[in-house]
Amino acid sequence: MTLSADEVRHIAKLARLELADGDLDATQAKLNGIFGLIEEMQAVNTDGVEPMSHPQELAQRLREDAVSETDRRQAYQAIAPQTEAGLYLVPKVIE
């Protein structure tokens, strides 16, 4: 797929970009290059290839799951306007 100059102008207008006439040819070439790469990637046969979450098999470094702050729930709920059974009560906004 190749884009015409009018299509490039239209895309620039939709994106609210000001495109000078001198930049039109370079922008058109870059966009056509992108579409060319997309066509190449779509032409590759990927039948039987499982999707991967990452291109490399890397292990995630995890930190120890440890409590780092003190429990201040009672102090926060003591100054709240309304609480019930450990929950904050708020006014109903949707009927």
Coordinates of C-alpha atoms in Angstrom, one line a residue:
M1 CA 0.0 0.0 0.0
T2 CA 1.3 3.4 -0.9
L3 CA -0.1 6.7 0.1
S4 CA -0.7 9.6 -2.3
A5 CA 0.2 13.2 -1.4
D6 CA -3.5 14.0 -0.9
E7 CA -3.8 11.1 1.6
V8 CA -0.7 12.3 3.5
R9 CA -2.2 15.8 3.7
H10 CA -5.5 14.3 4.9
I11 CA -3.8 12.3 7.6
A12 CA -1.8 15.3 8.7
K13 CA -5.1 17.3 8.9
L14 CA -6.8 14.5 11.0
A15 CA -3.8 14.5 13.3
R16 CA -3.9 18.3 13.5
L17 CA -0.4 18.6 12.2
E18 CA 0.8 21.4 10.0
L19 CA 2.7 19.9 7.1
A20 CA 4.8 22.2 5.0
D21 CA 4.9 21.5 1.3
G22 CA 8.7 20.9 1.5
D23 CA 8.1 18.2 4.1
L24 CA 5.4 16.4 2.2
D25 CA 7.7 14.2 0.1
A26 CA 9.8 13.1 3.1
T27 CA 6.7 12.4 5.2
Q28 CA 5.1 10.5 2.4
A29 CA 8.3 8.4 2.0
K30 CA 8.5 7.6 5.7
L31 CA 4.8 6.6 5.9
N32 CA 5.1 4.4 2.8
G33 CA 8.2 2.8 4.3
I34 CA 6.2 2.0 7.5
F35 CA 3.4 0.5 5.4
G36 CA 6.0 -1.5 3.5
L37 CA 7.3 -3.0 6.7
I38 CA 3.8 -3.8 7.8
E39 CA 3.1 -5.6 4.6
E40 CA 6.4 -7.6 5.0
M41 CA 5.5 -8.6 8.5
Q42 CA 2.0 -9.7 7.4
A43 CA 3.5 -11.8 4.6
V44 CA 5.4 -14.0 7.1
N45 CA 3.8 -17.4 7.8
T46 CA 3.2 -17.6 11.6
D47 CA 1.1 -20.7 11.7
G48 CA 2.1 -22.9 14.6
V49 CA 4.1 -20.1 16.4
E50 CA 2.9 -19.5 19.9
P51 CA 2.6 -15.9 21.1
M52 CA 5.2 -14.8 23.6
S53 CA 5.0 -12.3 26.4
H54 CA 8.6 -11.4 25.8
P55 CA 11.1 -12.2 23.0
Q56 CA 13.6 -13.5 25.5
E57 CA 13.0 -16.0 28.3
L58 CA 13.9 -13.9 31.3
A59 CA 13.1 -14.5 34.9
Q60 CA 11.5 -11.6 36.8
R61 CA 13.5 -10.5 39.8
L62 CA 11.1 -10.3 42.6
R63 CA 11.5 -8.6 46.0
E64 CA 10.5 -10.3 49.2
D65 CA 6.9 -9.7 50.1
A66 CA 7.3 -8.0 53.5
V67 CA 5.3 -5.4 55.4
S68 CA 7.2 -2.1 55.3
E69 CA 4.6 0.2 57.0
T70 CA 2.7 0.1 60.2
D71 CA -1.0 -0.5 60.3
R72 CA -2.7 2.9 60.7
R73 CA -6.2 1.9 59.8
Q74 CA -7.7 2.7 63.2
A75 CA -6.2 6.2 63.1
Y76 CA -7.4 6.9 59.6
Q77 CA -10.9 5.6 60.4
A78 CA -11.1 7.6 63.6
I79 CA -11.1 10.9 61.7
A80 CA -13.4 9.7 58.9
P81 CA -16.9 11.1 58.9
Q82 CA -18.6 7.7 58.8
T83 CA -17.4 4.1 58.9
E84 CA -19.0 0.8 59.4
A85 CA -17.4 -2.7 59.8
G86 CA -14.0 -1.3 58.8
L87 CA -15.4 0.4 55.6
Y88 CA -15.7 4.1 54.8
L89 CA -19.3 5.2 54.2
V90 CA -19.9 7.7 51.4
P91 CA -23.0 9.4 50.0
K92 CA -24.9 7.6 47.3
V93 CA -24.3 9.4 44.0
I94 CA -26.1 7.0 41.6
E95 CA -29.7 6.2 42.0

